[in-house]
Short mmCIF file of C-alpha atoms in Angstrom, two decimals:
data_model
loop_
_atom_site.label_atom_id
_atom_site.label_comp_id
_atom_site.label_asym_id
_atom_site.label_seq_id
_atom_site.Cartn_x
_atom_site.Cartn_y
_atom_site.Cartn_z
CA MET B 693 147.17 -34.43 49.34
CA GLU B 694 147.79 -31.01 50.43
CA GLU B 695 146.86 -29.26 47.35
CA VAL B 696 144.18 -31.92 46.66
CA MET B 697 142.19 -30.95 49.67
CA LYS B 698 142.77 -26.68 49.02
CA ASN B 699 140.86 -27.81 45.75
CA ILE B 700 138.17 -29.47 47.12
CA LEU B 701 137.31 -26.25 49.32
CA GLU B 702 138.24 -24.00 46.73
CA LYS B 703 135.21 -25.79 44.56
CA LEU B 704 132.97 -25.61 47.09
CA HIS B 705 134.15 -22.22 48.31
CA LEU B 706 134.75 -22.76 51.74
CA THR B 707 138.13 -20.85 51.67
CA SER B 708 138.97 -17.86 53.22
CA PRO B 709 139.77 -14.61 50.67
CA THR B 710 141.92 -12.81 53.64
CA ASP B 711 143.88 -16.72 54.26
CA GLU B 712 144.22 -18.71 51.11
CA GLY B 713 143.16 -22.03 51.40
CA ALA B 714 142.11 -21.66 55.27
CA PRO B 715 138.55 -22.95 55.64
CA VAL B 716 135.72 -20.60 56.35
CA LYS B 717 134.58 -20.69 59.97
CA GLU B 718 131.32 -20.34 61.53
CA PRO B 719 130.47 -17.35 62.41
CA ASN B 720 129.97 -16.50 66.00
CA GLU B 721 126.39 -15.15 67.69
CA GLN B 722 127.02 -11.71 67.01
CA GLU B 723 127.95 -11.80 63.23
CA LEU B 724 124.93 -14.03 62.75
CA LYS B 725 122.39 -11.60 64.52
CA ASN B 726 123.67 -8.70 62.12
CA LEU B 727 123.52 -10.40 58.79
CA GLN B 728 119.83 -11.63 59.89
CA GLU B 729 118.89 -8.26 60.81
CA LYS B 730 120.32 -6.62 57.63
CA TYR B 731 118.18 -9.25 55.50
CA ALA B 732 115.08 -9.01 57.59
CA LYS B 733 114.75 -5.21 57.30
CA ALA B 734 114.67 -5.68 53.26
CA GLU B 735 111.84 -8.39 54.22
CA GLN B 736 114.44 -11.28 52.80
CA GLU B 737 114.61 -13.38 55.78
CA HIS B 738 113.93 -16.23 54.77
CA VAL B 739 117.46 -17.23 53.26
CA PHE B 740 117.88 -18.42 56.94
CA ALA B 741 115.30 -20.64 56.92
CA PHE B 742 117.49 -23.69 56.86
CA TYR B 743 119.91 -21.92 58.87
CA GLU B 744 119.93 -24.01 61.91
CA GLU B 745 119.74 -27.11 60.24
CA LEU B 746 123.66 -26.92 58.65
CA ASP B 747 126.47 -28.33 59.23
CA THR B 748 129.67 -25.92 60.13
CA ALA B 749 130.59 -25.96 56.59
CA GLY B 750 126.81 -25.34 55.46
CA LYS B 751 126.57 -22.18 57.87
CA ALA B 752 130.09 -20.75 56.79
CA THR B 753 129.01 -21.22 52.96
CA LEU B 754 125.70 -19.57 53.32
CA TYR B 755 127.01 -16.61 55.71
CA GLU B 756 130.03 -16.11 53.56
CA GLN B 757 127.61 -16.36 50.10
CA LEU B 758 124.86 -13.59 51.90
CA SER B 759 127.58 -11.25 53.26
CA THR B 760 128.72 -10.53 49.58
CA PHE B 761 124.97 -9.12 48.59
CA ASP B 762 123.71 -5.85 49.77
CA PRO B 763 119.97 -6.91 49.86
CA ASN B 764 118.66 -3.60 50.20
CA TYR B 765 120.40 -2.94 46.77
CA ILE B 766 118.89 -6.31 45.23
CA ASN B 767 115.47 -4.92 46.26
CA GLU B 768 116.41 -1.76 44.59
CA ILE B 769 117.37 -2.95 41.37
CA THR B 770 114.65 -5.38 40.96
CA HIS B 771 111.92 -2.88 41.62
CA LYS B 772 113.28 -0.91 39.24
CA ALA B 773 114.06 -3.50 36.48
CA LEU B 774 110.23 -4.45 37.09
CA ASN B 775 109.15 -1.02 37.13
CA PRO B 776 110.87 0.57 34.76
CA PRO B 777 109.93 4.59 34.66
CA LYS B 778 107.27 5.47 32.56
CA LYS B 779 107.91 7.24 29.33
CA THR B 780 107.82 10.87 28.67
CA GLY B 781 105.97 12.63 25.43
CA GLU B 782 109.25 12.77 24.28
CA GLU B 783 111.04 9.81 24.57
CA GLU B 784 107.69 8.04 23.49
CA ASN B 785 108.67 10.00 20.30
CA THR B 786 112.20 8.16 19.94
CA LYS B 787 113.91 9.73 17.32
CA LEU B 788 116.57 7.11 15.35
CA GLU B 789 119.36 8.56 13.03
CA PRO B 790 122.49 7.52 11.87
CA LEU B 791 125.81 8.39 13.64
CA PRO B 792 126.86 11.62 12.17
CA ASP B 793 129.72 11.36 9.80
CA THR B 794 132.32 12.83 11.79
CA ALA B 795 131.63 9.95 13.97
CA VAL B 796 132.61 7.00 12.01
CA ALA B 797 134.67 5.57 9.04
CA SER B 798 134.79 2.60 7.06
CA VAL B 799 137.45 -0.05 6.10
CA LEU B 800 135.26 -0.66 3.11
CA ASP B 801 135.22 3.09 1.46
CA SER B 802 138.41 4.22 2.97
CA LYS B 803 142.24 4.15 1.00
CA PRO B 804 144.57 1.98 1.85
CA GLU B 805 146.72 4.73 2.47
CA ASP B 806 144.58 5.96 5.09
CA ILE B 807 144.12 2.21 6.82
CA GLU B 808 148.28 2.19 6.63
CA SER B 809 148.45 5.08 8.20
CA LEU B 810 146.08 4.57 11.26
CA TYR B 811 147.80 1.01 11.31
CA SER B 812 150.97 2.59 12.37
CA SER B 813 149.67 5.00 14.75
CA GLY B 814 147.99 1.84 16.44
CA LEU B 815 150.82 -0.35 16.19
CA LYS B 816 152.82 2.28 17.68
CA LEU B 817 150.96 2.76 20.71
CA ILE B 818 151.20 -0.98 21.05
CA ALA B 819 154.91 -0.57 21.14
CA GLU B 820 154.66 1.91 23.38
CA GLY B 821 153.40 -0.59 26.38
CA LYS B 822 150.16 1.59 26.08
CA VAL B 823 147.50 -1.21 24.85
CA ALA B 824 145.78 -3.65 26.97
CA VAL B 825 142.76 -6.33 25.31
CA VAL B 826 139.84 -7.41 27.87
CA LEU B 827 138.00 -10.88 26.77
CA MET B 828 134.18 -11.01 27.87
CA ALA B 829 134.57 -14.95 28.18
CA GLY B 830 132.17 -15.73 30.93
CA GLY B 831 129.85 -18.41 29.07
CA GLN B 832 129.76 -22.31 28.40
CA GLY B 833 129.65 -23.76 25.31
CA THR B 834 125.84 -25.10 26.49
CA ARG B 835 124.23 -24.80 23.40
CA LEU B 836 127.40 -26.18 21.51
CA GLY B 837 126.74 -29.84 23.47
CA SER B 838 129.89 -28.84 25.93
CA SER B 839 129.87 -27.74 29.32
CA ALA B 840 133.79 -26.14 29.00
CA PRO B 841 133.93 -22.27 28.70
CA LYS B 842 133.51 -21.31 25.23
CA GLY B 843 136.88 -20.19 24.59
CA CYS B 844 138.16 -23.82 25.15
CA PHE B 845 136.22 -25.32 21.77
CA ASP B 846 137.61 -26.65 18.86
CA ILE B 847 135.75 -25.08 16.06
CA GLY B 848 137.24 -27.94 13.97
CA LEU B 849 140.31 -26.44 12.63
CA PRO B 850 142.98 -28.69 10.56
CA SER B 851 145.15 -27.44 13.22
CA LYS B 852 142.32 -28.32 16.30
CA LYS B 853 143.11 -24.93 17.95
CA SER B 854 140.45 -23.75 20.37
CA LEU B 855 139.03 -20.31 20.40
CA PHE B 856 141.28 -19.37 22.99
CA GLN B 857 144.88 -20.75 20.87
CA ILE B 858 143.73 -18.33 18.29
CA GLN B 859 143.37 -15.46 20.14
CA ALA B 860 146.38 -15.83 22.07
CA GLU B 861 148.70 -16.21 19.06
CA ARG B 862 146.76 -13.30 17.32
CA ILE B 863 148.22 -11.17 21.00
CA TYR B 864 151.60 -12.69 20.40
CA LYS B 865 152.46 -11.67 16.83
CA ILE B 866 151.14 -8.05 17.13
CA GLN B 867 153.87 -8.13 19.84
CA ARG B 868 156.35 -9.47 17.66
CA LEU B 869 154.98 -6.93 14.85
CA ALA B 870 155.45 -4.08 16.84
CA GLU B 871 159.03 -5.15 17.97
CA GLU B 872 160.19 -5.34 14.57
CA ARG B 873 158.71 -2.46 13.16
CA HIS B 874 160.00 0.00 15.97
CA GLY B 875 162.98 -2.24 17.22
CA LYS B 876 161.91 -2.80 20.86
CA GLU B 877 163.02 -5.61 22.34
CA LYS B 878 160.15 -6.53 24.12
CA VAL B 879 156.25 -5.22 23.65
CA VAL B 880 153.53 -6.61 26.25
CA VAL B 881 149.78 -6.03 25.56
CA PRO B 882 148.29 -7.59 28.47
CA TRP B 883 145.15 -9.99 27.94
CA TYR B 884 142.48 -9.54 30.77
CA ILE B 885 140.39 -12.58 30.44
CA MET B 886 136.97 -12.15 31.97
CA THR B 887 135.17 -15.50 33.40
CA SER B 888 132.36 -16.41 34.95
CA GLY B 889 131.89 -18.30 38.53
CA PRO B 890 131.67 -21.67 35.93
CA THR B 891 134.37 -21.16 33.97
CA ARG B 892 136.95 -19.34 36.06
CA GLY B 893 138.43 -22.54 37.13
CA PRO B 894 138.34 -24.43 33.86
CA THR B 895 139.73 -21.54 32.03
CA GLU B 896 142.80 -21.38 34.29
CA LYS B 897 143.71 -24.53 33.91
CA PHE B 898 143.11 -24.85 30.21
CA PHE B 899 145.55 -22.21 30.51
CA GLN B 900 148.13 -23.80 32.56
CA GLU B 901 147.42 -27.08 30.52
CA HIS B 902 148.54 -25.31 27.43
CA ASP B 903 151.58 -23.11 28.79
CA TYR B 904 149.76 -20.16 28.49
CA PHE B 905 149.93 -20.05 24.39
CA SER B 906 153.31 -18.73 24.73
CA LEU B 907 152.42 -15.68 26.44
CA ALA B 908 154.07 -14.56 29.73
CA LYS B 909 151.96 -16.22 32.56
CA ASP B 910 151.98 -12.62 34.52
CA ASN B 911 150.89 -10.74 31.04
CA VAL B 912 147.80 -13.32 30.70
CA VAL B 913 145.31 -11.88 34.12
CA ILE B 914 142.30 -13.84 34.48
CA PHE B 915 139.82 -12.86 36.77
CA GLU B 916 135.62 -13.12 37.03
CA GLN B 917 132.28 -11.17 36.93
CA GLY B 918 130.29 -10.53 39.28
CA VAL B 919 127.03 -12.69 40.44
CA LEU B 920 123.59 -11.08 41.53
CA PRO B 921 121.04 -13.49 43.48
CA CYS B 922 118.07 -15.06 40.77
CA VAL B 923 114.85 -13.72 42.30
CA SER B 924 111.43 -14.80 42.17
CA ASN B 925 108.49 -13.36 40.14
CA GLU B 926 107.55 -11.26 43.59
CA GLY B 927 111.09 -10.37 44.18
CA LYS B 928 111.57 -12.69 46.78
CA ILE B 929 115.45 -14.15 46.83
CA LEU B 930 115.72 -17.91 45.72
CA LEU B 931 117.46 -20.83 47.56
CA GLU B 932 119.27 -23.46 44.97
CA SER B 933 119.82 -25.17 47.76
CA LYS B 934 119.51 -24.68 52.06
CA SER B 935 123.08 -23.35 52.17
CA LYS B 936 123.25 -21.17 48.98
CA VAL B 937 121.65 -18.93 47.25
CA ALA B 938 120.40 -18.93 43.74
CA VAL B 939 122.65 -16.90 41.52
CA ALA B 940 124.00 -15.79 37.94
CA PRO B 941 126.39 -14.05 36.55
CA ASP B 942 125.28 -10.31 36.26
CA GLY B 943 125.54 -10.19 32.15
CA ASN B 944 128.92 -8.69 30.44
CA GLY B 945 127.90 -5.36 32.07
CA GLY B 946 129.34 -6.84 34.80
CA ILE B 947 132.82 -5.71 33.08
CA TYR B 948 132.66 -2.15 34.39
CA GLN B 949 132.31 -3.32 37.94
CA ALA B 950 134.61 -5.93 38.01
CA LEU B 951 137.34 -3.86 36.23
CA LEU B 952 137.30 -2.39 39.99
CA THR B 953 136.49 -5.47 42.39
CA SER B 954 139.27 -7.47 40.83
CA ASN B 955 141.64 -4.86 40.95
CA VAL B 956 142.52 -5.06 37.16
CA ARG B 957 141.98 -1.30 36.48
CA THR B 958 144.93 -0.73 38.82
CA ASN B 959 146.92 -3.48 37.26
CA MET B 960 146.39 -1.68 33.95
CA ARG B 961 147.43 1.80 35.58
CA ASP B 962 150.28 0.36 36.93
CA ARG B 963 151.30 -0.64 33.39
CA GLY B 964 150.59 2.66 31.89
CA ILE B 965 147.61 1.44 29.67
CA GLN B 966 146.04 4.60 27.84
CA HIS B 967 144.15 2.37 25.40
CA ILE B 968 141.96 -0.96 25.97
CA HIS B 969 140.25 -3.04 23.12
CA ALA B 970 137.23 -4.90 24.60
CA TYR B 971 135.66 -7.73 22.32
CA CYS B 972 133.39 -11.00 23.25
CA VAL B 973 135.51 -14.94 22.93
CA ASP B 974 133.27 -16.04 20.50
CA ASN B 975 133.91 -14.03 17.52
CA CYS B 976 136.92 -16.63 15.78
CA LEU B 977 137.63 -13.84 13.07
CA VAL B 978 138.49 -11.08 16.00
CA LYS B 979 141.46 -9.13 15.33
CA VAL B 980 142.87 -8.81 19.10
CA ALA B 981 144.09 -5.52 19.85
CA ASP B 982 144.04 -4.65 16.31
CA PRO B 983 146.54 -1.75 15.62
CA VAL B 984 143.82 -0.02 12.55
CA PHE B 985 140.62 0.05 15.30
CA ILE B 986 143.10 1.40 18.08
CA GLY B 987 144.53 4.13 15.56
CA PHE B 988 141.30 5.09 14.43
CA ALA B 989 139.82 5.27 18.38
CA ALA B 990 142.92 7.21 19.41
CA SER B 991 142.98 9.92 16.54
CA LYS B 992 139.71 10.47 17.39
CA GLY B 993 140.41 10.85 21.34
CA VAL B 994 137.35 9.22 22.19
CA ASP B 995 136.13 7.41 25.09
CA ILE B 996 134.37 4.66 23.16
CA ALA B 997 134.76 3.14 19.71
CA THR B 998 132.88 0.11 18.62
CA LYS B 999 133.55 -1.67 15.72
CA VAL B 1000 130.58 -2.57 13.79
CA VAL B 1001 129.55 -4.80 10.66
CA ARG B 1002 127.34 -3.82 7.16
CA LYS B 1003 123.75 -5.59 7.96
CA ARG B 1004 123.44 -8.63 5.63
CA ASN B 1005 119.47 -7.28 5.23
CA ALA B 1006 116.74 -5.72 6.48
CA LYS B 1007 115.81 -8.44 8.20
CA GLU B 1008 118.84 -9.67 9.69
CA PRO B 1009 117.91 -9.94 13.84
CA VAL B 1010 120.61 -7.44 14.78
CA GLY B 1011 121.10 -4.64 17.26
CA LEU B 1012 121.88 -1.59 15.60
CA ILE B 1013 125.04 1.05 16.57
CA LEU B 1014 122.98 4.50 16.09
CA LEU B 1015 121.82 7.74 17.81
CA LYS B 1016 118.96 7.33 19.96
CA ASN B 1017 117.07 10.83 20.69
CA GLY B 1018 120.80 12.17 20.01
CA LYS B 1019 122.73 9.89 22.12
CA PRO B 1020 124.91 7.17 20.95
CA GLY B 1021 123.47 3.63 21.77
CA VAL B 1022 122.68 0.02 20.63
CA VAL B 1023 118.95 -0.52 19.35
CA GLU B 1024 117.90 -4.39 19.18
CA TYR B 1025 116.14 -5.53 16.08
CA SER B 1026 112.77 -5.86 17.98
CA GLU B 1027 112.83 -2.21 18.65
CA ILE B 1028 112.98 -1.19 14.77
CA ASP B 1029 110.07 -0.87 12.41
CA LYS B 1030 109.66 -2.31 8.94
CA GLU B 1031 110.20 0.79 7.41
CA THR B 1032 112.91 2.26 9.36
CA ALA B 1033 114.71 -1.11 9.06
CA GLU B 1034 113.46 -0.82 4.94
CA ALA B 1035 115.45 2.47 4.77
CA MET B 1036 117.81 3.27 2.48
CA ASP B 1037 120.42 5.42 2.43
CA PRO B 1038 120.04 9.04 0.99
CA LYS B 1039 123.40 9.80 0.22
CA GLN B 1040 124.36 5.63 -0.95
CA HIS B 1041 121.19 4.54 -2.40
CA ASP B 1042 122.34 0.99 -2.64
CA VAL B 1043 122.56 0.37 0.77
CA LEU B 1044 120.65 0.29 4.31
CA LYS B 1045 120.57 3.74 5.93
CA PHE B 1046 120.30 1.43 9.22
CA ARG B 1047 123.47 -1.03 8.72
CA ALA B 1048 125.58 -0.55 11.79
CA ALA B 1049 125.37 -3.96 13.39
CA ASN B 1050 126.45 -4.20 16.40
CA ILE B 1051 129.31 -7.14 16.79
CA VAL B 1052 130.20 -6.11 20.67
CA ASN B 1053 133.87 -5.24 19.43
CA HIS B 1054 134.84 -1.69 21.71
CA TYR B 1055 137.70 0.40 22.23
CA TYR B 1056 138.06 2.19 25.71
CA SER B 1057 140.10 5.04 26.81
CA PHE B 1058 141.46 4.35 29.77
CA ARG B 1059 140.97 7.89 31.09
CA PHE B 1060 137.51 6.86 30.95
CA LEU B 1061 138.06 3.64 33.01
CA GLU B 1062 139.26 5.70 35.74
CA THR B 1063 135.61 7.70 35.69
CA ILE B 1064 133.91 3.80 35.92
CA GLU B 1065 132.64 4.88 40.22
CA THR B 1066 130.87 8.12 39.09
CA TRP B 1067 128.61 6.26 36.52
CA VAL B 1068 128.35 2.57 36.93
CA HIS B 1069 125.68 2.59 39.58
CA GLN B 1070 123.55 4.48 36.45
CA ILE B 1071 123.78 1.76 34.17
CA PRO B 1072 119.97 -0.29 34.29
CA HIS B 1073 119.47 -3.74 34.88
CA HIS B 1074 117.72 -5.73 32.66
CA ILE B 1075 114.89 -9.24 33.60
CA ALA B 1076 115.33 -12.40 31.98
CA ARG B 1077 112.70 -14.76 33.12
CA LYS B 1078 113.80 -18.25 33.46
CA LYS B 1079 113.05 -21.59 35.09
CA ILE B 1080 114.88 -21.74 37.74
CA PRO B 1081 115.33 -24.38 40.47
CA TYR B 1082 114.73 -23.50 44.29
CA ILE B 1083 114.18 -24.84 47.24
CA ASP B 1084 110.33 -24.27 48.37
CA ILE B 1085 110.84 -22.80 52.16
CA LYS B 1086 107.45 -24.11 53.33
CA GLU B 1087 108.70 -27.53 52.01
CA GLY B 1088 111.93 -27.51 52.16
CA LYS B 1089 112.34 -29.82 48.65
CA THR B 1090 114.16 -28.80 45.39
CA ILE B 1091 111.59 -27.58 42.79
CA LYS B 1092 111.98 -27.71 38.86
CA SER B 1093 109.34 -25.25 37.51
CA GLU B 1094 108.10 -26.07 33.78
CA LYS B 1095 107.15 -22.33 33.28
CA PRO B 1096 109.41 -19.28 34.07
CA ASN B 1097 109.49 -19.20 37.99
CA GLY B 1098 111.95 -16.24 38.64
CA ILE B 1099 114.28 -13.01 36.92
CA LYS B 1100 117.70 -13.02 36.44
CA LEU B 1101 119.44 -9.34 36.52
CA GLU B 1102 122.02 -8.46 34.18
CA GLN B 1103 123.89 -5.38 32.91
CA PHE B 1104 124.56 -4.75 28.72
CA VAL B 1105 128.12 -3.50 28.30
CA PHE B 1106 126.62 -1.21 25.47
CA ASP B 1107 123.78 0.85 28.16
CA VAL B 1108 127.33 3.28 28.94
CA PHE B 1109 127.17 4.31 25.06
CA PRO B 1110 123.99 6.97 25.71
CA MET B 1111 126.14 8.72 28.89
CA LEU B 1112 128.74 9.84 26.36
CA ASP B 1113 128.70 13.09 24.55
CA LEU B 1114 128.65 12.76 20.95
CA ASP B 1115 132.08 13.63 20.63
CA LYS B 1116 133.96 11.15 22.54
CA PHE B 1117 132.01 8.23 20.53
CA ALA B 1118 132.95 6.39 17.31
CA SER B 1119 131.98 3.88 15.19
CA MET B 1120 134.33 2.03 12.51
CA GLU B 1121 132.67 -0.07 9.89
CA VAL B 1122 135.24 -3.38 9.03
CA LYS B 1123 134.52 -6.26 6.92
CA ARG B 1124 132.37 -8.94 8.14
CA GLU B 1125 134.11 -11.52 6.11
CA ASP B 1126 137.41 -10.34 7.58
CA GLU B 1127 136.57 -9.75 11.07
CA PHE B 1128 133.44 -11.47 12.19
CA SER B 1129 131.71 -14.63 12.34
CA PRO B 1130 130.24 -16.09 15.82
CA LEU B 1131 130.13 -19.33 17.23
CA LYS B 1132 126.36 -19.13 18.69
CA ASN B 1133 124.66 -22.49 17.43
CA ALA B 1134 125.31 -26.20 17.88
CA LYS B 1135 127.06 -28.35 14.79
CA GLY B 1136 124.99 -28.74 11.98
CA THR B 1137 122.50 -25.52 12.78
CA GLY B 1138 124.14 -23.89 9.42
CA GLU B 1139 124.53 -20.32 11.10
CA ASP B 1140 127.04 -19.31 13.90
CA ASP B 1141 128.18 -22.80 14.29
CA PRO B 1142 131.08 -24.47 14.41
CA ASP B 1143 131.20 -25.42 11.00
CA THR B 1144 130.64 -21.78 9.44
CA SER B 1145 133.08 -20.74 12.03
CA LYS B 1146 135.43 -22.92 10.43
CA ARG B 1147 134.66 -22.58 6.77
CA ASP B 1148 135.52 -18.56 7.53
CA ILE B 1149 138.81 -19.01 8.76
CA LEU B 1150 139.87 -21.57 6.13
CA LYS B 1151 138.12 -19.18 3.42
CA GLN B 1152 139.71 -15.95 5.10
CA GLY B 1153 143.51 -18.01 4.42
CA THR B 1154 142.46 -19.00 1.01
CA ARG B 1155 142.28 -15.19 0.10
CA TRP B 1156 145.55 -14.29 2.01
CA VAL B 1157 147.07 -17.25 0.06
CA GLN B 1158 145.73 -16.09 -3.66
CA ALA B 1159 146.89 -12.33 -2.65
CA ALA B 1160 149.80 -13.22 -1.73
CA GLY B 1161 150.56 -14.86 -4.99
CA GLY B 1162 149.97 -18.66 -4.02
CA THR B 1163 148.15 -21.39 -5.89
CA ILE B 1164 145.27 -23.69 -4.67
CA THR B 1165 144.24 -26.90 -5.73
CA SER B 1166 141.47 -28.99 -3.85
CA GLU B 1167 139.72 -31.95 -4.80
CA SER B 1168 136.47 -30.47 -3.41
CA ASN B 1169 134.90 -27.32 -3.74
CA ASN B 1170 132.63 -27.66 -0.10
CA ASP B 1171 132.96 -24.85 2.21
CA GLY B 1172 135.13 -27.55 4.77
CA THR B 1173 138.23 -26.77 2.10
CA GLY B 1174 140.48 -23.63 1.95
CA VAL B 1175 143.66 -22.71 3.86
CA GLU B 1176 144.33 -21.97 7.81
CA ILE B 1177 147.13 -19.51 8.25
CA SER B 1178 148.62 -19.81 11.92
CA PRO B 1179 148.36 -16.58 13.38
CA LEU B 1180 152.06 -16.98 14.37
CA ILE B 1181 152.61 -16.45 10.76
CA SER B 1182 150.12 -13.78 9.38
CA TYR B 1183 148.26 -11.43 11.77
CA GLY B 1184 145.86 -10.38 8.51
CA GLY B 1185 147.60 -11.14 5.85
CA GLU B 1186 151.26 -9.38 5.88
CA GLY B 1187 154.41 -11.35 5.39
CA LEU B 1188 153.58 -14.05 3.17
CA GLU B 1189 155.64 -12.84 0.45
CA PHE B 1190 157.26 -16.58 0.40
CA LEU B 1191 153.82 -18.09 -0.98
CA LYS B 1192 154.23 -16.63 -4.07
CA ASN B 1193 154.36 -19.33 -7.24
CA LYS B 1194 153.62 -22.19 -4.35
CA PRO B 1195 150.78 -24.50 -5.20
CA ILE B 1196 149.01 -25.76 -1.62
CA LYS B 1197 146.63 -28.42 -1.74
CA ALA B 1198 144.07 -27.82 0.40
CA PRO B 1199 142.84 -28.32 3.44
CA ALA B 1200 145.90 -27.19 4.48
CA VAL B 1201 147.51 -25.65 7.41
CA ILE B 1202 150.37 -23.39 7.07
CA GLU B 1203 152.03 -22.95 10.63
CA LYS B 1204 155.73 -21.92 9.15
CA GLU B 1205 157.98 -20.33 5.75
CA GLU B 1206 158.83 -23.15 3.89
#
């Protein structure tokens, strides 16, 4: 019963951070007065409009929530987002260039021995315990018809594995590969999973129910990104209810602040981490803690590196990694004119000049993350105009607007890129069919949906079986057939010699050597 009550209190955010499980107390008169004055000076005092109507739990909840925000800071970032500085003449004449050859590499154009060299150096760093992984997993599967965290989603594989399980097993396998090659008894790649308010509890429960997918519990650290108040088009903080401010996650760019407030950076420092791989949960093909990528970035001595895939064609609506006025960054599809998008590479006439599609798959040096405090305040906030249910201050009733009535503020993870000197930034092009298949849309959409994710994993497994000398037969030629190879058997196509001359009837799952 005690555990049940604790869970209820936590879901209502009525527990004290200093005394886990203890009910939050209503503030005393002076504490309340001080906070009210702070909001009044920022002209946001309306958030206390219904305070006296609330019961003790309601007062405690509102006070605790409002105590976590600085209303002056909210005003400042809202004003900057709504009134961006006017561009100078130089900025208006934006100059876009591909990254220089010294900052890029391509798996598509590299010699096998060069890739193997990077793999070996990256695997050595993993064996030495210097590599960690950060997963951005704050999104829910709303577009997929699910309110659960997107990482819990089953894309329809024969094994029924979720995205979380696929990625956990890749970490497990890369640890074993490092142990075997370097004669280590135990190699650990800690997995830091950034969730949001709505996804943290369900994510923790999912991992507990599945025993952390054979990873050590202490090496799976689940933390939460920050939130920011939603504001009206006039810049006023919106109330979701009489006792709660309407909030929204602060975007994937909130990862940097979250690494500090959650003490994840401290945990990394204590473990001796020097290299970090960060990625988004929705990519079923992601090579988690990829030794080739780690080896590439470490060999370059850069602070940030990013994986890219080759843009399919000039019209594909993807952001691009390039130089913008001499600084590394991401330029969105909508910012590029037709002539620029269609320009061909003068060195390779059969490919686009600007082709490095951003897939939100990044490397960070730990030394760079040690400097977060010096630059995190410079990351801009962007506005997303949304329909936000709110309490009308005069009527006390919930209003559901039919058109965008408010603003959600968010930061983008790539907005830190232009802060780096070019010699501290690099990009590695990888094969789309091997490393990128995002899950964005509902089943049946035909693009970036569960069916395409499933198809791409089965096609990859089929390629691996054929490369190992296996033969595949199938009663159907549709995209739903193929071979699923468990990451516990092979991380990237290696170790499949036992399949040579072996007939396999698709669809099939290979979970162990037989």
